[in-house]
DNA sequence: AAATGCATGTAAGACGTTACATGATTTT
DNA sequence: AAAATCATGTAACGTCTTACATGCATTT
């Protein structure tokens, strides 16, 4: 049996959470896991069909009026696959792709102003994510423990990032002033 | 003129830093940017040729004894492209793919032990990265400001992660005890 | 003599986004 | 009547990893 693809993992979980259509799944991904795990329609719909072929989900046509609609549920095999995957296993893949950091890394080839500008751009982008996460945090009470944990983690992480950028910016500005003397 | 591909960006910068061969570039990527920007041989070698076609780098054959070796340098156009890209521009792409967090997110479908186990696995993986970064930090003095900044950022980030995991683990264990009463 | 490091490369496939297309339903 | 939302899907393209293959040079 072929193992779950990356997008397959999130889909299975989202169906377990009660999301029924590809559209629903995408909505929730954008709202809740986007900051550490994203997915696009171009992945979701084909993957749903693959999961069905593998017998992990079952889709039933349930139109809303004249609008086509396929509702998915987990099969017992799907529940088992989700359960298996939830078992802690070695180092879980962790990846970051941060172009702001890459610009910082090569910032010796630019001006001090560019370096600080890039730092500010990073700060702004983390602030923006933070604002979005803070909006979600207001329905905190209606949230299961798992989603709540990752929300807290995201909030803490981006707050830390913003602070680091601010602190570093102050330090660089200070150093620049000292050099001017 | 076609814009720089993701891998193209890091290659151009690495050549500017004095790395001459595909092999050298890969070594430095693994040592220094891996934690926020990775690249594989399968990308690097073809991309070097594309960059040459675009006139951004120039390759010259400089064998070491009987061993083939191609040494790359930036052309003026390549320097300009690097310089352009270094200019702060909007929100720099930032992506995280964290399977540990995804497991946490769905942890309501598992046992409390699994949740804690996954938290510990996350902690361990961040500790491992931390150890690697700390080893690099010892040659701190010989490091340009840019690379030094990103190293500090990586150290702080993974330290924060480890602490968050530890703190959360304590809290979860505590709650589990309370529930047992 | 063997192991490690230097050096280059490719083929296959997995993974992903973007942009486009379509049309019904609900809200304003 | 228009705009927003619900709902599904595909084609093209871009990107990336993995696994494999090759062979010289240097160190042990």
Coordinates of C-alpha atoms in Angstrom, one line a residue, chain B residues 4 31 43 55-56 58 64 66 88 99 106 133 136 141-142 147 162 173-174 177-178:
Chain B
X4 CA 15.9 34.7 -11.3
X31 CA 26.6 24.6 6.0
X43 CA 18.9 21.8 -9.2
X55 CA 24.6 35.7 -19.4
X56 CA 24.6 36.1 -15.6
X58 CA 30.6 32.6 -16.8
X64 CA 42.5 19.7 -11.2
X66 CA 42.7 14.7 -14.6
X88 CA 13.8 45.4 -0.6
X99 CA 4.8 18.0 9.9
X106 CA -4.8 16.8 14.5
X133 CA 24.1 25.9 14.3
X136 CA 29.1 27.0 13.3
X141 CA 34.8 36.0 14.2
X142 CA 35.6 34.9 10.7
X147 CA 25.8 35.3 7.4
X162 CA 12.8 24.1 21.9
X173 CA 1.7 16.6 31.6
X174 CA 0.3 18.7 34.4
X177 CA -2.3 14.6 36.1
X178 CA -5.1 16.9 37.1

